[in-house]
Structures are given as structure tokens and as C-alpha cells.
Coordinates of C-alpha atoms in Angstrom, one line a residue:
M95 CA -0.1 18.7 1.6
F96 CA 0.3 17.0 -1.5
Y97 CA 3.4 18.4 -3.4
L98 CA 3.8 17.9 -7.1
L99 CA 7.4 18.5 -8.5
R100 CA 6.8 20.4 -11.7
R101 CA 9.7 21.1 -14.3
A102 CA 9.2 24.1 -16.9
V103 CA 8.2 21.4 -19.5
S104 CA 5.6 20.2 -17.5
G105 CA 2.9 23.0 -18.0
G106 CA -0.5 21.8 -18.3
C107 CA 0.7 18.3 -17.6
E108 CA -2.4 17.2 -15.6
G109 CA -4.8 17.3 -18.2
G110 CA -8.6 17.6 -17.7
S111 CA -11.7 15.3 -17.1
R112 CA -15.4 15.5 -17.2
K113 CA -17.2 16.0 -13.7
H114 CA -14.9 14.6 -10.9
L115 CA -16.4 12.0 -8.8
S116 CA -14.8 10.6 -5.7
L117 CA -15.4 6.8 -6.0
S118 CA -13.1 5.7 -2.9
T119 CA -11.6 2.2 -3.8
K120 CA -13.4 1.7 -7.1
T121 CA -12.0 4.8 -8.7
P122 CA -10.3 4.4 -12.0
Y123 CA -6.7 5.1 -12.1
P124 CA -5.9 8.7 -12.6
V125 CA -3.5 8.4 -15.6
P126 CA -1.2 11.5 -15.8
A127 CA -1.2 13.3 -19.0
C128 CA 2.7 13.1 -19.4
L129 CA 5.6 11.8 -17.5
S130 CA 7.4 15.1 -16.7
N131 CA 6.0 15.8 -13.4
A132 CA 8.2 12.7 -12.1
T133 CA 11.1 13.2 -14.4
V134 CA 14.2 11.7 -12.9
P135 CA 16.6 14.5 -11.5
A136 CA 19.4 15.1 -13.6
D137 CA 22.0 15.6 -11.2
L138 CA 21.7 12.4 -9.3
D139 CA 22.4 8.8 -10.4
L140 CA 19.2 6.3 -10.3
I141 CA 20.3 3.2 -8.4
Q142 CA 17.2 1.3 -7.9
V143 CA 13.3 1.6 -7.8
Q144 CA 10.8 -0.2 -5.5
Y145 CA 7.3 -0.2 -6.1
V146 CA 4.2 -1.5 -4.3
L147 CA 1.2 -1.8 -6.7
R148 CA -2.3 -2.6 -6.1
H149 CA -4.2 -4.7 -8.8
G150 CA -6.0 -3.2 -11.7
A151 CA -9.7 -2.8 -11.8
R152 CA -11.4 -6.2 -10.6
Y153 CA -14.9 -7.6 -10.8
E154 CA -17.1 -7.5 -7.5
V155 CA -16.2 -10.3 -5.2
E156 CA -18.7 -13.0 -4.7
S157 CA -20.2 -11.8 -1.5
G158 CA -20.6 -8.5 -3.2
I159 CA -22.5 -9.9 -6.0
E160 CA -25.1 -11.5 -3.8
Y161 CA -25.5 -8.2 -2.0
I162 CA -25.9 -6.2 -5.3
Q163 CA -28.4 -8.6 -6.6
R164 CA -30.4 -8.1 -3.2
I165 CA -30.3 -4.5 -3.6
Y166 CA -31.2 -4.5 -7.2
T167 CA -34.1 -6.5 -6.5
E168 CA -35.3 -4.4 -3.7
L169 CA -35.1 -1.1 -6.3
G170 CA -37.1 -3.0 -8.9
D171 CA -38.4 -0.5 -11.6
R172 CA -37.2 2.6 -9.9
V173 CA -33.5 2.3 -12.0
P174 CA -33.5 0.9 -15.7
H175 CA -32.8 -2.8 -16.3
A176 CA -29.8 -2.1 -18.5
W177 CA -27.7 -0.6 -15.6
L178 CA -27.0 -3.7 -14.1
K179 CA -24.3 -5.2 -16.2
P180 CA -24.3 -9.1 -16.8
D181 CA -20.5 -9.1 -15.4
M182 CA -21.4 -7.5 -12.2
V183 CA -23.5 -10.6 -11.3
N184 CA -21.4 -13.4 -12.9
K185 CA -20.0 -15.3 -10.2
T186 CA -17.4 -17.0 -12.5
K187 CA -15.7 -13.8 -12.7
A188 CA -16.0 -12.8 -9.2
A189 CA -12.9 -10.7 -8.0
E190 CA -11.0 -11.5 -11.2
L191 CA -9.2 -8.8 -13.2
S192 CA -11.3 -7.1 -15.8
T193 CA -10.5 -6.1 -19.4
S194 CA -10.0 -2.6 -18.3
G195 CA -7.7 -3.8 -15.4
Y196 CA -5.5 -5.7 -17.9
T197 CA -5.3 -2.4 -20.2
T198 CA -4.5 -0.4 -17.5
S199 CA -2.1 -2.3 -16.0
A200 CA -0.1 -2.8 -19.3
K201 CA 0.0 1.0 -19.8
L202 CA 1.5 1.4 -16.4
G203 CA 4.1 -1.0 -17.2
Q204 CA 4.8 0.8 -20.4
R205 CA 5.1 4.3 -18.7
M206 CA 7.4 2.6 -16.2
H207 CA 9.6 1.4 -18.9
Q208 CA 9.7 5.0 -20.5
R209 CA 10.3 6.5 -17.0
Y210 CA 13.3 4.4 -16.1
P211 CA 15.1 3.4 -19.5
E212 CA 18.7 3.0 -17.4
L213 CA 17.1 0.4 -15.2
W214 CA 15.7 -1.6 -18.1
S215 CA 19.1 -1.4 -20.2
R216 CA 20.6 -3.1 -17.4
L217 CA 18.7 -6.4 -18.2
E218 CA 21.0 -7.2 -21.2
S219 CA 23.6 -8.2 -18.7
N220 CA 21.6 -9.5 -15.7
A221 CA 18.1 -10.8 -15.9
Q222 CA 17.6 -10.3 -12.1
T223 CA 18.0 -6.5 -12.1
I224 CA 14.2 -6.1 -12.4
Q225 CA 11.9 -8.4 -10.6
F226 CA 8.2 -9.0 -9.9
V227 CA 6.5 -10.4 -7.0
S228 CA 2.7 -10.8 -6.5
S229 CA 0.3 -12.0 -3.7
E230 CA -1.3 -15.3 -4.6
F231 CA -4.8 -14.0 -6.0
Q232 CA -5.7 -14.2 -9.7
R233 CA -6.5 -10.3 -9.9
T234 CA -2.6 -9.6 -8.6
I235 CA -0.9 -12.2 -10.6
A236 CA -2.9 -11.1 -13.8
T237 CA -1.9 -7.6 -12.9
A238 CA 1.8 -8.4 -12.6
N239 CA 1.8 -10.5 -15.8
A240 CA 0.3 -7.8 -17.8
F241 CA 2.6 -5.1 -16.3
R242 CA 5.8 -7.0 -17.0
S243 CA 4.8 -8.0 -20.6
A244 CA 4.3 -4.2 -21.3
A245 CA 7.3 -3.2 -19.4
D246 CA 9.5 -5.9 -20.7
P247 CA 8.5 -6.6 -24.2
Q248 CA 11.6 -8.4 -24.7
N249 CA 11.0 -10.9 -22.1
Q250 CA 14.2 -10.5 -20.5
T251 CA 12.9 -10.4 -16.7
L252 CA 12.1 -13.7 -14.7
P253 CA 8.5 -15.0 -14.4
V254 CA 6.4 -13.4 -11.5
K255 CA 7.2 -14.8 -8.3
V256 CA 4.1 -15.6 -6.1
I257 CA 4.2 -15.7 -2.2
P258 CA 2.1 -18.3 -1.0
L259 CA -1.1 -17.0 1.0
D260 CA -0.1 -18.9 4.2
S261 CA 3.2 -17.1 4.6
D262 CA 2.6 -13.8 3.1
S263 CA 3.5 -11.2 5.6
I264 CA 4.7 -8.8 2.5
L265 CA 1.5 -8.0 0.4
A266 CA -1.5 -10.1 1.8
M267 CA -0.4 -9.5 5.5
K268 CA -4.1 -9.3 7.0
L269 CA -4.3 -13.0 6.2
T270 CA -1.3 -13.9 8.3
C271 CA -1.8 -11.6 11.1
P272 CA -4.2 -12.7 13.9
R273 CA -3.9 -9.5 15.9
W274 CA -5.1 -7.4 12.8
A275 CA -8.1 -9.8 12.4
A276 CA -9.0 -9.6 16.1
A277 CA -8.8 -5.7 16.0
K278 CA -10.9 -5.6 13.0
T279 CA -13.8 -7.2 14.8
T280 CA -13.1 -4.8 17.8
V281 CA -13.3 -1.6 15.9
Q282 CA -16.9 -2.5 14.1
T283 CA -18.9 -1.0 16.9
Q284 CA -17.0 2.3 16.8
V285 CA -17.4 2.4 12.8
A286 CA -21.2 1.8 13.1
N287 CA -21.4 4.4 15.7
E288 CA -19.6 7.0 13.3
I289 CA -21.5 5.9 10.3
S290 CA -24.9 6.1 12.2
T291 CA -23.8 9.9 13.1
F292 CA -23.0 10.4 9.6
D293 CA -26.5 9.2 8.2
A294 CA -28.3 11.3 10.9
I295 CA -26.4 14.3 9.5
Y296 CA -26.2 13.8 5.8
G297 CA -28.7 11.1 5.1
A298 CA -31.5 13.3 4.3
E299 CA -29.5 15.1 1.7
L300 CA -28.3 12.0 0.0
Q301 CA -31.8 10.5 0.0
A302 CA -33.2 13.7 -1.9
H303 CA -30.4 14.0 -4.3
V304 CA -30.4 10.4 -5.3
S305 CA -34.2 10.1 -5.6
K306 CA -34.6 12.7 -8.1
G307 CA -32.5 10.8 -10.6
L308 CA -34.5 7.5 -10.2
L309 CA -37.2 6.5 -12.8
K310 CA -40.1 6.4 -10.2
H311 CA -40.8 7.8 -7.0
S312 CA -41.6 5.5 -4.0
A313 CA -43.4 5.8 -0.9
H314 CA -40.3 4.1 0.8
E315 CA -37.3 6.0 1.3
L316 CA -33.9 4.6 0.0
T317 CA -32.0 3.1 2.7
P318 CA -28.2 4.3 3.4
E319 CA -27.2 0.9 2.2
Q320 CA -28.9 1.1 -1.1
I321 CA -27.5 4.7 -1.7
Q322 CA -23.9 3.1 -1.1
T323 CA -24.5 0.2 -3.4
M324 CA -25.6 2.5 -6.1
Y325 CA -22.5 4.5 -5.5
R326 CA -20.3 1.4 -5.6
L327 CA -21.8 0.4 -8.8
C328 CA -21.0 3.7 -10.3
G329 CA -17.5 3.3 -9.5
Y330 CA -17.5 0.1 -11.1
D331 CA -19.2 1.5 -14.3
V332 CA -16.4 4.0 -14.7
S333 CA -13.4 1.8 -13.9
L334 CA -14.6 -1.4 -15.6
Y335 CA -16.6 0.2 -18.6
N336 CA -15.9 3.8 -18.8
E337 CA -19.8 4.2 -18.5
H338 CA -20.7 7.6 -17.0
S339 CA -24.4 7.6 -18.1
H340 CA -26.0 4.8 -15.8
W341 CA -25.4 4.7 -12.0
C342 CA -23.0 7.8 -12.1
T343 CA -25.9 10.0 -13.1
L344 CA -27.3 9.8 -9.5
F345 CA -24.2 11.4 -8.1
D346 CA -22.5 14.9 -8.4
E347 CA -18.9 16.0 -6.7
R348 CA -20.5 16.8 -3.5
T349 CA -22.8 13.7 -3.1
S350 CA -19.9 11.4 -4.3
A351 CA -17.4 13.0 -1.8
L352 CA -19.7 12.4 1.0
L353 CA -20.3 8.8 0.2
E354 CA -16.3 8.6 0.0
L355 CA -16.2 10.0 3.6
R356 CA -19.1 7.3 4.6
S357 CA -16.7 4.7 3.1
D358 CA -13.4 6.1 4.5
I359 CA -15.0 6.0 8.1
R360 CA -14.7 2.3 7.8
Y361 CA -11.4 2.0 5.8
S362 CA -9.7 4.6 8.0
R363 CA -10.4 2.5 11.1
V364 CA -10.3 -1.3 9.5
Y365 CA -7.1 -0.7 7.4
G366 CA -6.1 3.0 8.0
P367 CA -4.2 5.2 10.7
Y368 CA -7.3 5.7 13.0
G369 CA -8.0 1.8 14.1
A370 CA -6.0 -0.4 16.0
L371 CA -2.1 0.2 16.7
I372 CA -1.4 -3.0 14.6
N373 CA -2.4 -1.0 11.6
Q374 CA 0.8 1.3 12.0
H375 CA 2.9 -1.6 12.0
I376 CA 1.5 -4.6 10.0
A377 CA 3.7 -3.3 7.0
C378 CA 6.8 -3.8 9.1
S379 CA 7.9 -7.1 7.3
L380 CA 7.2 -5.3 3.9
F381 CA 9.6 -2.3 4.9
S382 CA 12.1 -4.6 6.4
T383 CA 12.4 -6.4 2.8
I384 CA 12.4 -2.8 1.3
V385 CA 15.3 -1.4 3.4
K386 CA 17.3 -4.7 3.0
D387 CA 17.0 -4.4 -0.8
I388 CA 18.0 -0.7 -0.5
D389 CA 21.2 -1.6 1.7
Q390 CA 22.2 -4.2 -0.6
A391 CA 21.9 -1.8 -3.8
L392 CA 24.0 0.9 -1.9
R393 CA 26.7 -1.6 -1.2
N394 CA 26.9 -2.8 -5.0
P395 CA 24.9 -0.4 -7.2
S396 CA 25.9 -2.2 -10.5
T397 CA 24.0 -5.2 -9.4
A398 CA 21.1 -3.5 -7.7
S399 CA 17.7 -5.2 -8.3
S400 CA 14.4 -3.1 -8.6
M401 CA 11.3 -4.5 -7.4
F402 CA 7.7 -4.2 -8.4
R403 CA 5.2 -6.0 -5.7
F404 CA 1.8 -6.3 -6.5
G405 CA -0.6 -6.6 -3.7
H406 CA -4.1 -4.9 -2.6
A407 CA -5.8 -1.7 -1.4
E408 CA -4.9 -2.8 2.0
T409 CA -1.3 -3.4 1.2
L410 CA -1.1 0.4 0.2
M411 CA -3.2 1.7 3.2
F412 CA -0.9 -0.4 5.7
V413 CA 2.0 1.2 3.7
S414 CA 0.7 4.5 4.1
N415 CA 0.1 4.3 7.8
L416 CA 3.7 3.5 8.4
L417 CA 4.9 6.4 6.2
G418 CA 2.4 8.7 7.6
L419 CA 1.1 9.7 4.4
D420 CA -2.2 11.0 5.6
Q421 CA 0.1 13.9 7.1
A422 CA 1.7 14.5 3.6
L423 CA -1.5 14.5 1.9
G424 CA -3.9 16.6 3.9
L425 CA -4.6 19.2 6.4
T426 CA -7.3 17.8 8.7
A427 CA -6.2 16.3 12.1
P428 CA -7.5 12.9 12.6
P429 CA -9.6 11.0 13.2
I430 CA -12.1 10.7 10.4
T431 CA -15.6 11.1 11.9
G432 CA -19.2 11.1 10.9
N433 CA -19.7 14.8 12.1
M434 CA -17.1 16.2 10.1
T435 CA -18.2 19.1 8.2
F436 CA -18.1 18.9 4.3
E437 CA -15.1 21.5 4.2
Q438 CA -13.3 19.6 6.9
S439 CA -13.8 16.3 5.0
L440 CA -12.2 17.5 1.7
H441 CA -8.8 18.5 3.5
R442 CA -8.4 14.9 5.1
G443 CA -5.3 13.2 4.6
F444 CA -6.9 9.8 4.3
R445 CA -8.9 9.8 1.1
T446 CA -9.1 6.3 -0.6
T447 CA -10.0 8.1 -4.0
A448 CA -6.6 9.7 -4.0
L449 CA -4.8 6.9 -2.2
V450 CA -5.9 3.5 -3.5
P451 CA -7.8 3.8 -6.7
F452 CA -7.5 0.7 -9.0
S453 CA -3.8 0.1 -10.2
S454 CA -2.5 2.7 -7.6
N455 CA 1.0 2.6 -6.7
L456 CA 3.7 3.9 -4.4
G457 CA 7.3 4.0 -5.4
I458 CA 10.6 4.7 -3.8
E459 CA 13.2 5.7 -6.0
L460 CA 16.8 5.5 -4.7
Y461 CA 19.6 7.8 -5.9
V462 CA 23.2 8.8 -5.1
D463 CA 25.3 11.8 -5.9
Q464 CA 28.8 12.1 -6.8
T465 CA 29.9 11.9 -3.3
S466 CA 27.8 8.6 -3.0
Q467 CA 25.5 10.5 -0.6
A468 CA 22.0 8.6 -0.8
F469 CA 18.6 10.2 -1.4
F470 CA 15.2 9.0 -2.3
R471 CA 12.0 10.2 -3.7
L472 CA 8.6 8.9 -3.2
L473 CA 5.9 8.7 -5.9
L474 CA 2.2 8.0 -5.2
N475 CA 0.1 7.2 -8.4
E476 CA 3.3 8.7 -10.6
R477 CA 3.4 11.9 -8.8
V478 CA 5.9 13.0 -6.4
V479 CA 4.9 13.5 -2.6
R480 CA 7.0 15.2 0.1
L481 CA 7.2 13.5 3.3
P482 CA 7.1 15.5 6.5
G483 CA 10.6 16.1 7.3
C484 CA 11.8 16.5 3.7
T485 CA 12.5 19.9 2.3
S486 CA 11.8 18.8 -1.3
G487 CA 11.1 16.0 -3.2
V488 CA 14.4 14.4 -3.3
C489 CA 15.2 13.9 0.3
P490 CA 18.2 12.4 2.2
L491 CA 17.8 8.7 2.8
G492 CA 18.2 9.2 6.5
V493 CA 14.8 10.7 6.9
L494 CA 13.1 7.7 5.4
R495 CA 15.4 5.3 7.7
S496 CA 14.2 7.5 10.7
K497 CA 10.7 7.0 9.9
L498 CA 10.9 3.3 9.6
A499 CA 13.7 2.9 12.5
D500 CA 10.9 1.3 14.9
D501 CA 9.5 -1.2 12.4
V502 CA 12.5 -2.5 10.2
G503 CA 13.7 -5.9 11.4
C504 CA 10.4 -6.5 13.2
A505 CA 9.6 -9.9 14.4
Y506 CA 6.4 -10.1 12.4
A507 CA 5.1 -13.3 14.2
D508 CA 5.4 -11.6 17.6
I509 CA 3.7 -8.5 16.7
C510 CA 0.8 -10.4 15.0
Q511 CA 0.4 -12.9 17.9
V512 CA -2.9 -12.3 19.8

């Protein structure tokens, strides 16, 4: 289950919203209404934080633009011309961080500054107390710079370090792991079969619901790909433009949740815990680095460096696999299948809407008590998560070490070899 630690001052902290649509990886960041849900424990000393973050809201990738243009042409006069934003088919902006992505990243940086004032105060004596690392993509570098500028308005930290793509086993690991690339090809038949099962069960319902919102009826039924693309455009509308009155009018909570499930059939196998075994271990190099930093911080707390690493949705999914976050976040046993009931689907642990919205982040806070006993706390999107094996949100560091024992110190090149 997903646990939130609430103090007495946090009543009503989560805030409200308009209708809740599950928009998978195109979901806007769920900004908490206040910081008190993740207040630093008063009886422990914070030594270090390490965050892995996804880039902010971006424009569509070039291949996606071509697909959107084709689907939009097929729809013709069944949707208003104004619904397709020029930015969404502008290849000069393909995959780049959007204006809203910059804003959300900066506000996240501001909240991190507010949450950890004792860490930022250490910058006066050591500029390496807080460091920023990014994969070599425009959207991640831009996210890291926006975050850093807001979190460190006095510019005391070092510039963002960028890991070259051809050697990135930390944040863009799918590009340097041939075994994962081979496994991605292998699971495609299973993905296609499960999606076909889903379409046979839920396709008519989705067809009827979405068709009602179009301008004109047609003798030709909508294809599943057309519906999925309109759902994707709804996600972009909300995340990039805060626009709820165009593509998103075609969906309600149930239909968006069903389409998230359809998306997650693929994500859970290509990147998630229900695909090839490599998915469970591909983040081993990242966690080896994290544990090394933790050990160094415990040896010398006064010079501990906190790290903010900026990657991608799949980075967070690979991290989730290794930690077993699907077990911490949900009830339904794996795997995700096309014939799941709607009720089962709502309780699954792997839900991309909750796990990897734009600007998603997973933080590990390192604490020591007065006896120098080490503890950690895990935060997903600024909300405390209790891992299996932990009796509370603040948990002995040994639990984390045990969970990572088989992966820390891995030979990345060997496990990724085909």
C-alpha cells in the first residue's frame, strides 16, 4: 500500500482537483499542497539526500509527431481544428522541455530548498555539498538547470554534470545495455497479445464513450490506436497547457484509467517488473553509486554530498523494479494483463500515472540518531512511501542494504552483455 506520514499540522494538505484523469506518462506533476507530509523527523539528524528525477513536461518526440499528424488526418472533421496545438506538430521542438516543464522544475527546486534548509546552508563552506547530474538530453539538462537555479538562487553549487550517452549506465541505461534492447524485442509479441485481449474486452466501451464526444459520427469506427492517440494528446494538453476543454472532454475517470491500463501493459513489460529479468537489475549501477555515496556520508557526515540526478521515465521505472515499489504501492499481484477487471486494475502497484508523471522524483533521505544508528526514508513525488520490511516511514538503513545486496557492486557490462 501507499503510505503517507501525516503530522497533526498536515490536515487537508493534499488539496483537491477537478476530475481526476489517469494520463500515464503524460500526467502533470501532482504538486503537494504543502510540505508537511514529508517533514524531516525532529529526533534525527539529516545527513544526506539523494534524488532521482524525471525531466519536466516535454514536447512530443519526432516519431510521435508523425504518428499524431497521421491520426489527426484520419479523424478529419470529427475533431475541431483548434484542438491540435501547433507546438505538438513542430519538429523543431521535438522532445524538448516545454515552458510548463521549466516552470514545474523550478518550483520543485524551490520546494527542495524549503524542505532541506540545513543542507543548503552547508554550501557556504563547501560548494560540493549539493551536486546535480543529468543524462545527455536537452530535456534533462534543461530540467536540471531550471531546478538548480531555483534551488540555489545564490549560485553556490557547481554546474550540472552531464553523463555522455555512450557511457551512461546511471540515468540513460537502456542505451548502454544490449541485453535490455534484445529483451525489448522479445516481449513485443506478449505485449501485442495482451493488448489484443484488452481491446476485445474493453474496446467497444471505449469506442462508444469517445465517439459521443466527437463532432460528427462516422460509418467507420475509431481504431484503438486513434483512441490511444487522442488520450495521449489529452495528457499533453493538461501537462503542457493546463487545457482541459479539448481532447480531455472525450474521457472520464473510468475511460482514462482503462487507457492507462492499456498503456501499462506495455510499460510494465518493456521497462517494468513484468518483463525480462534484466529489467530488475539494469539500475544496479545507479544504486551502486548511491550506496557508495551513502557509505561515504556515514564515514564523514560533515562533508556529505547530496545528489540530484535527472533522467527519464524509464530511469524511475527501473529504480522502482529494483526497490519493489509495485509491492509497496498496490495490492494486485502481478502481472498486469489485458483481461484484468477494472476493479483489479485500480489496485495494481505498477501505475504510471502515480509512478512516473512528468517531473516525477524518488528521494532517499539518510539520517542518523544520537547513537549514530543510520536510517533512511523514501519519498515518491514528495510523499513518503513505506517499503516492505519497514514498520514505519523512517526505516533502519539495513533494510535498504538487504534489498539492494544482490545488485550493489554489479558488473554492469557483464549483466548487459548479450
